[in-house]
Amino acid sequence: MSFILRGLLSGGRAVYRARAPCLHYGSVAPDICERTLVAVKPDGVQRRLVGEIIKRFEKRGFKLVGMKLLQAPEGILSEHYHDLQKKPFYPALIHYMASGPVVAMVWEGHNVVKSSRLMVGETDSSQAKPGTVRGDFSVHISRNVIHASDSVEVAEKEIGLWFHRAELVSWETNDHIDLYQV
Ligand code: TYD
């Protein structure tokens, strides 16, 4: 959709724009439009942690611009974990990631890539600090509940892998004045 979508949300305050990221903030603070891929892995979905995870990102102040529940195709998983193909745990990782549905999301906001990684916690759950998703809900690296992109470049690539452009929604919030001094 290349046209502007306008819709009602929260008393008619939100305006949806397809394929128009960051138009509403212009060049004042482009970094608040940084995006990252977050995915609740099959164990997280099975354990009904999707709502808890969304709540954390919303409360932090990030904006959800894409979300879907899917049974991840093997092609996406092998591309997503391409760099780990030679690791001994790779077959088990792919099997686990294909074992049930995943909730893939795109979150937007200032420094969202780095902040998400801090919210997610260490890869090895036994090292993840309390207060992080993995530190609160996971005990082992092989079932660590959640994925978050580890750099801006990787985020861009992963978002392109998991989402079609038309599945991402650029929309204005009225709370950015409370979240950012721009
Ligand atoms: P990695 O990309 O290194 O970590 P992260 O998810 O924190 O970016 O690894 C991808 C996933 O592979 C990781 O979330 C869990 C799994 N994994 C294992 O099962 N065993 C391991 O020893 C490692 C390093 C990762």
JSON list of C-alpha atoms and ligand atoms in Angstrom, two decimals:
[
{"chain": "A", "resi": 1, "resn": "MET", "atom": "CA", "xyz": [0.00, 0.00, 0.00]},
{"chain": "A", "resi": 2, "resn": "SER", "atom": "CA", "xyz": [1.63, 3.23, -1.07]},
{"chain": "A", "resi": 3, "resn": "PHE", "atom": "CA", "xyz": [-1.21, 5.46, -0.04]},
{"chain": "A", "resi": 4, "resn": "ILE", "atom": "CA", "xyz": [-1.70, 7.10, 3.33]},
{"chain": "A", "resi": 5, "resn": "LEU", "atom": "CA", "xyz": [-3.91, 5.17, 5.68]},
{"chain": "A", "resi": 6, "resn": "ARG", "atom": "CA", "xyz": [-5.80, 7.05, 8.26]},
{"chain": "A", "resi": 7, "resn": "GLY", "atom": "CA", "xyz": [-7.53, 5.23, 11.08]},
{"chain": "A", "resi": 8, "resn": "LEU", "atom": "CA", "xyz": [-9.07, 5.72, 14.41]},
{"chain": "A", "resi": 9, "resn": "LEU", "atom": "CA", "xyz": [-7.29, 4.61, 17.56]},
{"chain": "A", "resi": 10, "resn": "SER", "atom": "CA", "xyz": [-7.53, 5.81, 21.13]},
{"chain": "A", "resi": 11, "resn": "GLY", "atom": "CA", "xyz": [-10.24, 8.34, 20.49]},
{"chain": "A", "resi": 12, "resn": "GLY", "atom": "CA", "xyz": [-9.26, 9.01, 16.93]},
{"chain": "A", "resi": 13, "resn": "ARG", "atom": "CA", "xyz": [-5.84, 10.45, 17.73]},
{"chain": "A", "resi": 14, "resn": "ALA", "atom": "CA", "xyz": [-3.64, 8.11, 15.71]},
{"chain": "A", "resi": 15, "resn": "VAL", "atom": "CA", "xyz": [-2.80, 8.46, 12.05]},
{"chain": "A", "resi": 16, "resn": "TYR", "atom": "CA", "xyz": [-1.50, 5.41, 10.18]},
{"chain": "A", "resi": 17, "resn": "ARG", "atom": "CA", "xyz": [0.90, 5.81, 7.31]},
{"chain": "A", "resi": 18, "resn": "ALA", "atom": "CA", "xyz": [2.09, 2.89, 5.25]},
{"chain": "A", "resi": 19, "resn": "ARG", "atom": "CA", "xyz": [5.66, 3.07, 3.95]},
{"chain": "A", "resi": 20, "resn": "ALA", "atom": "CA", "xyz": [6.32, 6.43, 5.48]},
{"chain": "A", "resi": 21, "resn": "PRO", "atom": "CA", "xyz": [8.58, 5.78, 8.46]},
{"chain": "A", "resi": 22, "resn": "CYS", "atom": "CA", "xyz": [9.65, 8.85, 10.37]},
{"chain": "A", "resi": 23, "resn": "LEU", "atom": "CA", "xyz": [7.81, 11.37, 8.26]},
{"chain": "A", "resi": 24, "resn": "HIS", "atom": "CA", "xyz": [6.14, 12.68, 11.36]},
{"chain": "A", "resi": 25, "resn": "TYR", "atom": "CA", "xyz": [9.43, 13.57, 13.05]},
{"chain": "A", "resi": 26, "resn": "GLY", "atom": "CA", "xyz": [11.27, 14.87, 10.01]},
{"chain": "A", "resi": 27, "resn": "SER", "atom": "CA", "xyz": [14.99, 15.39, 10.47]},
{"chain": "A", "resi": 28, "resn": "VAL", "atom": "CA", "xyz": [14.74, 16.58, 14.05]},
{"chain": "A", "resi": 29, "resn": "ALA", "atom": "CA", "xyz": [15.52, 13.25, 15.65]},
{"chain": "A", "resi": 30, "resn": "PRO", "atom": "CA", "xyz": [15.75, 10.46, 13.08]},
{"chain": "A", "resi": 31, "resn": "ASP", "atom": "CA", "xyz": [17.30, 8.13, 15.67]},
{"chain": "A", "resi": 32, "resn": "ILE", "atom": "CA", "xyz": [13.98, 7.78, 17.46]},
{"chain": "A", "resi": 33, "resn": "CYS", "atom": "CA", "xyz": [12.83, 5.86, 14.40]},
{"chain": "A", "resi": 34, "resn": "GLU", "atom": "CA", "xyz": [15.37, 3.07, 14.94]},
{"chain": "A", "resi": 35, "resn": "ARG", "atom": "CA", "xyz": [13.75, -0.33, 14.58]},
{"chain": "A", "resi": 36, "resn": "THR", "atom": "CA", "xyz": [14.53, -3.82, 15.79]},
{"chain": "A", "resi": 37, "resn": "LEU", "atom": "CA", "xyz": [13.21, -7.33, 15.39]},
{"chain": "A", "resi": 38, "resn": "VAL", "atom": "CA", "xyz": [12.02, -9.04, 18.55]},
{"chain": "A", "resi": 39, "resn": "ALA", "atom": "CA", "xyz": [10.64, -12.57, 18.42]},
{"chain": "A", "resi": 40, "resn": "VAL", "atom": "CA", "xyz": [9.01, -14.60, 21.15]},
{"chain": "A", "resi": 41, "resn": "LYS", "atom": "CA", "xyz": [10.34, -18.10, 20.54]},
{"chain": "A", "resi": 42, "resn": "PRO", "atom": "CA", "xyz": [8.19, -21.26, 20.63]},
{"chain": "A", "resi": 43, "resn": "ASP", "atom": "CA", "xyz": [8.85, -21.88, 24.34]},
{"chain": "A", "resi": 44, "resn": "GLY", "atom": "CA", "xyz": [7.74, -18.32, 25.15]},
{"chain": "A", "resi": 45, "resn": "VAL", "atom": "CA", "xyz": [4.54, -18.72, 23.13]},
{"chain": "A", "resi": 46, "resn": "GLN", "atom": "CA", "xyz": [3.80, -22.11, 24.75]},
{"chain": "A", "resi": 47, "resn": "ARG", "atom": "CA", "xyz": [4.32, -20.61, 28.20]},
{"chain": "A", "resi": 48, "resn": "ARG", "atom": "CA", "xyz": [1.91, -17.71, 27.45]},
{"chain": "A", "resi": 49, "resn": "LEU", "atom": "CA", "xyz": [4.65, -15.10, 27.83]},
{"chain": "A", "resi": 50, "resn": "VAL", "atom": "CA", "xyz": [3.70, -13.08, 24.75]},
{"chain": "A", "resi": 51, "resn": "GLY", "atom": "CA", "xyz": [1.57, -10.57, 26.66]},
{"chain": "A", "resi": 52, "resn": "GLU", "atom": "CA", "xyz": [4.19, -10.11, 29.38]},
{"chain": "A", "resi": 53, "resn": "ILE", "atom": "CA", "xyz": [6.87, -9.41, 26.79]},
{"chain": "A", "resi": 54, "resn": "ILE", "atom": "CA", "xyz": [4.75, -6.97, 24.82]},
{"chain": "A", "resi": 55, "resn": "LYS", "atom": "CA", "xyz": [3.88, -5.21, 28.08]},
{"chain": "A", "resi": 56, "resn": "ARG", "atom": "CA", "xyz": [7.56, -4.67, 28.88]},
{"chain": "A", "resi": 57, "resn": "PHE", "atom": "CA", "xyz": [8.33, -3.08, 25.52]},
{"chain": "A", "resi": 58, "resn": "GLU", "atom": "CA", "xyz": [5.21, -0.91, 25.57]},
{"chain": "A", "resi": 59, "resn": "LYS", "atom": "CA", "xyz": [5.81, 0.29, 29.11]},
{"chain": "A", "resi": 60, "resn": "ARG", "atom": "CA", "xyz": [9.41, 1.11, 28.32]},
{"chain": "A", "resi": 61, "resn": "GLY", "atom": "CA", "xyz": [8.11, 3.53, 25.69]},
{"chain": "A", "resi": 62, "resn": "PHE", "atom": "CA", "xyz": [8.77, 1.69, 22.45]},
{"chain": "A", "resi": 63, "resn": "LYS", "atom": "CA", "xyz": [6.26, 1.62, 19.64]},
{"chain": "A", "resi": 64, "resn": "LEU", "atom": "CA", "xyz": [4.99, -1.56, 18.01]},
{"chain": "A", "resi": 65, "resn": "VAL", "atom": "CA", "xyz": [5.05, -1.20, 14.22]},
{"chain": "A", "resi": 66, "resn": "GLY", "atom": "CA", "xyz": [4.70, -4.84, 13.15]},
{"chain": "A", "resi": 67, "resn": "MET", "atom": "CA", "xyz": [3.56, -8.10, 14.68]},
{"chain": "A", "resi": 68, "resn": "LYS", "atom": "CA", "xyz": [2.56, -11.58, 13.54]},
{"chain": "A", "resi": 69, "resn": "LEU", "atom": "CA", "xyz": [2.17, -15.12, 14.85]},
{"chain": "A", "resi": 70, "resn": "LEU", "atom": "CA", "xyz": [3.65, -17.65, 12.48]},
{"chain": "A", "resi": 71, "resn": "GLN", "atom": "CA", "xyz": [5.04, -21.11, 12.16]},
{"chain": "A", "resi": 72, "resn": "ALA", "atom": "CA", "xyz": [8.49, -20.07, 11.01]},
{"chain": "A", "resi": 73, "resn": "PRO", "atom": "CA", "xyz": [9.42, -21.57, 7.62]},
{"chain": "A", "resi": 74, "resn": "GLU", "atom": "CA", "xyz": [12.71, -23.44, 7.54]},
{"chain": "A", "resi": 75, "resn": "GLY", "atom": "CA", "xyz": [14.02, -21.00, 4.92]},
{"chain": "A", "resi": 76, "resn": "ILE", "atom": "CA", "xyz": [13.62, -18.04, 7.26]},
{"chain": "A", "resi": 77, "resn": "LEU", "atom": "CA", "xyz": [15.18, -19.91, 10.17]},
{"chain": "A", "resi": 78, "resn": "SER", "atom": "CA", "xyz": [18.21, -21.06, 8.21]},
{"chain": "A", "resi": 79, "resn": "GLU", "atom": "CA", "xyz": [18.77, -17.53, 6.90]},
{"chain": "A", "resi": 80, "resn": "HIS", "atom": "CA", "xyz": [18.17, -16.00, 10.33]},
{"chain": "A", "resi": 81, "resn": "TYR", "atom": "CA", "xyz": [20.73, -18.30, 11.98]},
{"chain": "A", "resi": 82, "resn": "HIS", "atom": "CA", "xyz": [23.03, -18.48, 8.97]},
{"chain": "A", "resi": 83, "resn": "ASP", "atom": "CA", "xyz": [26.10, -17.44, 10.98]},
{"chain": "A", "resi": 84, "resn": "LEU", "atom": "CA", "xyz": [25.57, -20.30, 13.44]},
{"chain": "A", "resi": 85, "resn": "GLN", "atom": "CA", "xyz": [25.32, -23.06, 10.84]},
{"chain": "A", "resi": 86, "resn": "LYS", "atom": "CA", "xyz": [28.62, -24.67, 11.85]},
{"chain": "A", "resi": 87, "resn": "LYS", "atom": "CA", "xyz": [27.90, -24.63, 15.58]},
{"chain": "A", "resi": 88, "resn": "PRO", "atom": "CA", "xyz": [27.20, -27.99, 17.22]},
{"chain": "A", "resi": 89, "resn": "PHE", "atom": "CA", "xyz": [23.89, -26.71, 18.66]},
{"chain": "A", "resi": 90, "resn": "TYR", "atom": "CA", "xyz": [22.60, -25.52, 15.25]},
{"chain": "A", "resi": 91, "resn": "PRO", "atom": "CA", "xyz": [20.41, -28.58, 14.40]},
{"chain": "A", "resi": 92, "resn": "ALA", "atom": "CA", "xyz": [18.79, -28.51, 17.86]},
{"chain": "A", "resi": 93, "resn": "LEU", "atom": "CA", "xyz": [18.28, -24.74, 17.56]},
{"chain": "A", "resi": 94, "resn": "ILE", "atom": "CA", "xyz": [16.47, -25.04, 14.22]},
{"chain": "A", "resi": 95, "resn": "HIS", "atom": "CA", "xyz": [14.38, -27.95, 15.53]},
{"chain": "A", "resi": 96, "resn": "TYR", "atom": "CA", "xyz": [13.37, -25.91, 18.58]},
{"chain": "A", "resi": 97, "resn": "MET", "atom": "CA", "xyz": [12.59, -22.78, 16.56]},
{"chain": "A", "resi": 98, "resn": "ALA", "atom": "CA", "xyz": [10.38, -24.85, 14.23]},
{"chain": "A", "resi": 99, "resn": "SER", "atom": "CA", "xyz": [8.67, -26.72, 17.08]},
{"chain": "A", "resi": 100, "resn": "GLY", "atom": "CA", "xyz": [5.77, -24.29, 17.35]},
{"chain": "A", "resi": 101, "resn": "PRO", "atom": "CA", "xyz": [4.61, -20.80, 16.51]},
{"chain": "A", "resi": 102, "resn": "VAL", "atom": "CA", "xyz": [6.75, -17.73, 16.98]},
{"chain": "A", "resi": 103, "resn": "VAL", "atom": "CA", "xyz": [5.52, -14.17, 17.55]},
{"chain": "A", "resi": 104, "resn": "ALA", "atom": "CA", "xyz": [7.64, -11.82, 15.47]},
{"chain": "A", "resi": 105, "resn": "MET", "atom": "CA", "xyz": [7.51, -8.10, 16.22]},
{"chain": "A", "resi": 106, "resn": "VAL", "atom": "CA", "xyz": [9.12, -4.90, 15.07]},
{"chain": "A", "resi": 107, "resn": "TRP", "atom": "CA", "xyz": [9.62, -2.26, 17.74]},
{"chain": "A", "resi": 108, "resn": "GLU", "atom": "CA", "xyz": [10.62, 1.33, 17.12]},
{"chain": "A", "resi": 109, "resn": "GLY", "atom": "CA", "xyz": [12.21, 4.01, 19.27]},
{"chain": "A", "resi": 110, "resn": "HIS", "atom": "CA", "xyz": [15.39, 5.74, 20.40]},
{"chain": "A", "resi": 111, "resn": "ASN", "atom": "CA", "xyz": [18.26, 3.28, 20.76]},
{"chain": "A", "resi": 112, "resn": "VAL", "atom": "CA", "xyz": [15.78, 0.41, 20.57]},
{"chain": "A", "resi": 113, "resn": "VAL", "atom": "CA", "xyz": [18.35, -2.14, 19.33]},
{"chain": "A", "resi": 114, "resn": "LYS", "atom": "CA", "xyz": [20.68, -1.74, 22.29]},
{"chain": "A", "resi": 115, "resn": "SER", "atom": "CA", "xyz": [17.90, -1.24, 24.82]},
{"chain": "A", "resi": 116, "resn": "SER", "atom": "CA", "xyz": [16.12, -4.39, 23.64]},
{"chain": "A", "resi": 117, "resn": "ARG", "atom": "CA", "xyz": [19.25, -6.46, 24.07]},
{"chain": "A", "resi": 118, "resn": "LEU", "atom": "CA", "xyz": [19.57, -5.17, 27.63]},
{"chain": "A", "resi": 119, "resn": "MET", "atom": "CA", "xyz": [15.89, -5.94, 28.31]},
{"chain": "A", "resi": 120, "resn": "VAL", "atom": "CA", "xyz": [16.31, -9.44, 26.85]},
{"chain": "A", "resi": 121, "resn": "GLY", "atom": "CA", "xyz": [19.45, -10.29, 28.84]},
{"chain": "A", "resi": 122, "resn": "GLU", "atom": "CA", "xyz": [22.42, -12.54, 28.23]},
{"chain": "A", "resi": 123, "resn": "THR", "atom": "CA", "xyz": [22.15, -15.34, 25.66]},
{"chain": "A", "resi": 124, "resn": "ASP", "atom": "CA", "xyz": [22.95, -17.86, 28.38]},
{"chain": "A", "resi": 125, "resn": "SER", "atom": "CA", "xyz": [19.95, -17.61, 30.66]},
{"chain": "A", "resi": 126, "resn": "SER", "atom": "CA", "xyz": [21.94, -18.70, 33.67]},
{"chain": "A", "resi": 127, "resn": "GLN", "atom": "CA", "xyz": [23.99, -15.50, 33.26]},
{"chain": "A", "resi": 128, "resn": "ALA", "atom": "CA", "xyz": [21.01, -13.24, 32.55]},
{"chain": "A", "resi": 129, "resn": "LYS", "atom": "CA", "xyz": [20.28, -10.68, 35.23]},
{"chain": "A", "resi": 130, "resn": "PRO", "atom": "CA", "xyz": [16.99, -10.60, 37.12]},
{"chain": "A", "resi": 131, "resn": "GLY", "atom": "CA", "xyz": [14.71, -8.04, 35.54]},
{"chain": "A", "resi": 132, "resn": "THR", "atom": "CA", "xyz": [15.61, -9.15, 32.02]},
{"chain": "A", "resi": 133, "resn": "VAL", "atom": "CA", "xyz": [13.26, -11.40, 30.07]},
{"chain": "A", "resi": 134, "resn": "ARG", "atom": "CA", "xyz": [15.69, -14.28, 30.07]},
{"chain": "A", "resi": 135, "resn": "GLY", "atom": "CA", "xyz": [16.72, -13.62, 33.69]},
{"chain": "A", "resi": 136, "resn": "ASP", "atom": "CA", "xyz": [13.10, -13.75, 34.80]},
{"chain": "A", "resi": 137, "resn": "PHE", "atom": "CA", "xyz": [11.66, -16.53, 32.63]},
{"chain": "A", "resi": 138, "resn": "SER", "atom": "CA", "xyz": [14.41, -18.85, 31.48]},
{"chain": "A", "resi": 139, "resn": "VAL", "atom": "CA", "xyz": [16.94, -21.17, 33.09]},
{"chain": "A", "resi": 140, "resn": "HIS", "atom": "CA", "xyz": [18.81, -22.57, 30.07]},
{"chain": "A", "resi": 141, "resn": "ILE", "atom": "CA", "xyz": [20.41, -21.21, 26.90]},
{"chain": "A", "resi": 142, "resn": "SER", "atom": "CA", "xyz": [18.57, -23.78, 24.76]},
{"chain": "A", "resi": 143, "resn": "ARG", "atom": "CA", "xyz": [15.15, -22.38, 25.78]},
{"chain": "A", "resi": 144, "resn": "ASN", "atom": "CA", "xyz": [15.80, -18.69, 26.19]},
{"chain": "A", "resi": 145, "resn": "VAL", "atom": "CA", "xyz": [12.31, -17.43, 25.27]},
{"chain": "A", "resi": 146, "resn": "ILE", "atom": "CA", "xyz": [13.12, -14.44, 23.10]},
{"chain": "A", "resi": 147, "resn": "HIS", "atom": "CA", "xyz": [15.21, -13.08, 20.25]},
{"chain": "A", "resi": 148, "resn": "ALA", "atom": "CA", "xyz": [16.28, -9.47, 19.70]},
{"chain": "A", "resi": 149, "resn": "SER", "atom": "CA", "xyz": [18.54, -8.16, 16.92]},
{"chain": "A", "resi": 150, "resn": "ASP", "atom": "CA", "xyz": [22.06, -7.40, 18.10]},
{"chain": "A", "resi": 151, "resn": "SER", "atom": "CA", "xyz": [22.95, -4.41, 15.89]},
{"chain": "A", "resi": 152, "resn": "VAL", "atom": "CA", "xyz": [21.19, -1.81, 13.75]},
{"chain": "A", "resi": 153, "resn": "GLU", "atom": "CA", "xyz": [22.52, -3.45, 10.56]},
{"chain": "A", "resi": 154, "resn": "VAL", "atom": "CA", "xyz": [21.39, -6.90, 11.65]},
{"chain": "A", "resi": 155, "resn": "ALA", "atom": "CA", "xyz": [18.01, -5.51, 12.68]},
{"chain": "A", "resi": 156, "resn": "GLU", "atom": "CA", "xyz": [17.45, -4.08, 9.23]},
{"chain": "A", "resi": 157, "resn": "LYS", "atom": "CA", "xyz": [18.33, -7.41, 7.65]},
{"chain": "A", "resi": 158, "resn": "GLU", "atom": "CA", "xyz": [16.19, -9.44, 10.05]},
{"chain": "A", "resi": 159, "resn": "ILE", "atom": "CA", "xyz": [13.17, -7.16, 9.67]},
{"chain": "A", "resi": 160, "resn": "GLY", "atom": "CA", "xyz": [13.44, -7.61, 5.89]},
{"chain": "A", "resi": 161, "resn": "LEU", "atom": "CA", "xyz": [13.64, -11.37, 6.34]},
{"chain": "A", "resi": 162, "resn": "TRP", "atom": "CA", "xyz": [10.62, -11.74, 8.64]},
{"chain": "A", "resi": 163, "resn": "PHE", "atom": "CA", "xyz": [8.35, -8.99, 7.33]},
{"chain": "A", "resi": 164, "resn": "HIS", "atom": "CA", "xyz": [7.09, -7.66, 4.02]},
{"chain": "A", "resi": 165, "resn": "ARG", "atom": "CA", "xyz": [7.20, -3.86, 3.86]},
{"chain": "A", "resi": 166, "resn": "ALA", "atom": "CA", "xyz": [3.43, -3.66, 3.71]},
{"chain": "A", "resi": 167, "resn": "GLU", "atom": "CA", "xyz": [3.20, -5.51, 7.04]},
{"chain": "A", "resi": 168, "resn": "LEU", "atom": "CA", "xyz": [4.91, -2.64, 8.87]},
{"chain": "A", "resi": 169, "resn": "VAL", "atom": "CA", "xyz": [2.75, 0.25, 9.98]},
{"chain": "A", "resi": 170, "resn": "SER", "atom": "CA", "xyz": [4.11, 3.74, 10.53]},
{"chain": "A", "resi": 171, "resn": "TRP", "atom": "CA", "xyz": [1.84, 5.55, 12.90]},
{"chain": "A", "resi": 172, "resn": "GLU", "atom": "CA", "xyz": [2.00, 8.61, 15.06]},
{"chain": "A", "resi": 173, "resn": "THR", "atom": "CA", "xyz": [1.77, 8.59, 18.79]},
{"chain": "A", "resi": 174, "resn": "ASN", "atom": "CA", "xyz": [1.01, 11.63, 20.87]},
{"chain": "A", "resi": 175, "resn": "ASP", "atom": "CA", "xyz": [3.25, 10.58, 23.71]},
{"chain": "A", "resi": 176, "resn": "HIS", "atom": "CA", "xyz": [6.60, 11.24, 22.05]},
{"chain": "A", "resi": 177, "resn": "ILE", "atom": "CA", "xyz": [6.70, 14.63, 23.78]},
{"chain": "A", "resi": 178, "resn": "ASP", "atom": "CA", "xyz": [6.69, 12.77, 27.10]},
{"chain": "A", "resi": 179, "resn": "LEU", "atom": "CA", "xyz": [9.29, 10.27, 25.93]},
{"chain": "A", "resi": 180, "resn": "TYR", "atom": "CA", "xyz": [11.79, 12.47, 24.09]},
{"chain": "A", "resi": 181, "resn": "GLN", "atom": "CA", "xyz": [12.91, 16.05, 24.35]},
{"chain": "A", "resi": 182, "resn": "VAL", "atom": "CA", "xyz": [12.74, 16.85, 20.63]},
{"chain": "B", "resi": 1, "resn": "TYD", "atom": "P1", "xyz": [23.27, -16.09, 19.53]},
{"chain": "B", "resi": 1, "resn": "TYD", "atom": "O1", "xyz": [22.95, -15.38, 18.26]},
{"chain": "B", "resi": 1, "resn": "TYD", "atom": "O2", "xyz": [24.71, -16.31, 19.89]},
{"chain": "B", "resi": 1, "resn": "TYD", "atom": "O3", "xyz": [22.60, -15.38, 20.79]},
{"chain": "B", "resi": 1, "resn": "TYD", "atom": "P2", "xyz": [21.39, -14.33, 20.93]},
{"chain": "B", "resi": 1, "resn": "TYD", "atom": "O4", "xyz": [20.10, -15.08, 20.71]},
{"chain": "B", "resi": 1, "resn": "TYD", "atom": "O5", "xyz": [21.49, -13.83, 22.36]},
{"chain": "B", "resi": 1, "resn": "TYD", "atom": "O6", "xyz": [21.60, -13.25, 19.92]},
{"chain": "B", "resi": 1, "resn": "TYD", "atom": "O7", "xyz": [22.56, -17.52, 19.49]},
{"chain": "B", "resi": 1, "resn": "TYD", "atom": "C1", "xyz": [21.31, -17.71, 18.92]},
{"chain": "B", "resi": 1, "resn": "TYD", "atom": "C2", "xyz": [20.56, -18.71, 19.74]},
{"chain": "B", "resi": 1, "resn": "TYD", "atom": "O8", "xyz": [21.21, -19.96, 19.68]},
{"chain": "B", "resi": 1, "resn": "TYD", "atom": "C3", "xyz": [20.49, -18.40, 21.23]},
{"chain": "B", "resi": 1, "resn": "TYD", "atom": "O9", "xyz": [19.49, -17.44, 21.54]},
{"chain": "B", "resi": 1, "resn": "TYD", "atom": "C4", "xyz": [20.22, -19.73, 21.81]},
{"chain": "B", "resi": 1, "resn": "TYD", "atom": "C5", "xyz": [20.97, -20.69, 20.88]},
{"chain": "B", "resi": 1, "resn": "TYD", "atom": "N1", "xyz": [22.24, -21.14, 21.46]},
{"chain": "B", "resi": 1, "resn": "TYD", "atom": "C6", "xyz": [22.32, -22.41, 22.01]},
{"chain": "B", "resi": 1, "resn": "TYD", "atom": "O10", "xyz": [21.33, -23.15, 22.03]},
{"chain": "B", "resi": 1, "resn": "TYD", "atom": "N2", "xyz": [23.51, -22.82, 22.55]},
{"chain": "B", "resi": 1, "resn": "TYD", "atom": "C7", "xyz": [24.61, -22.03, 22.57]},
{"chain": "B", "resi": 1, "resn": "TYD", "atom": "O11", "xyz": [25.68, -22.46, 23.08]},
{"chain": "B", "resi": 1, "resn": "TYD", "atom": "C8", "xyz": [24.53, -20.73, 21.99]},
{"chain": "B", "resi": 1, "resn": "TYD", "atom": "C9", "xyz": [25.73, -19.81, 21.99]},
{"chain": "B", "resi": 1, "resn": "TYD", "atom": "C10", "xyz": [23.32, -20.32, 21.44]}
]
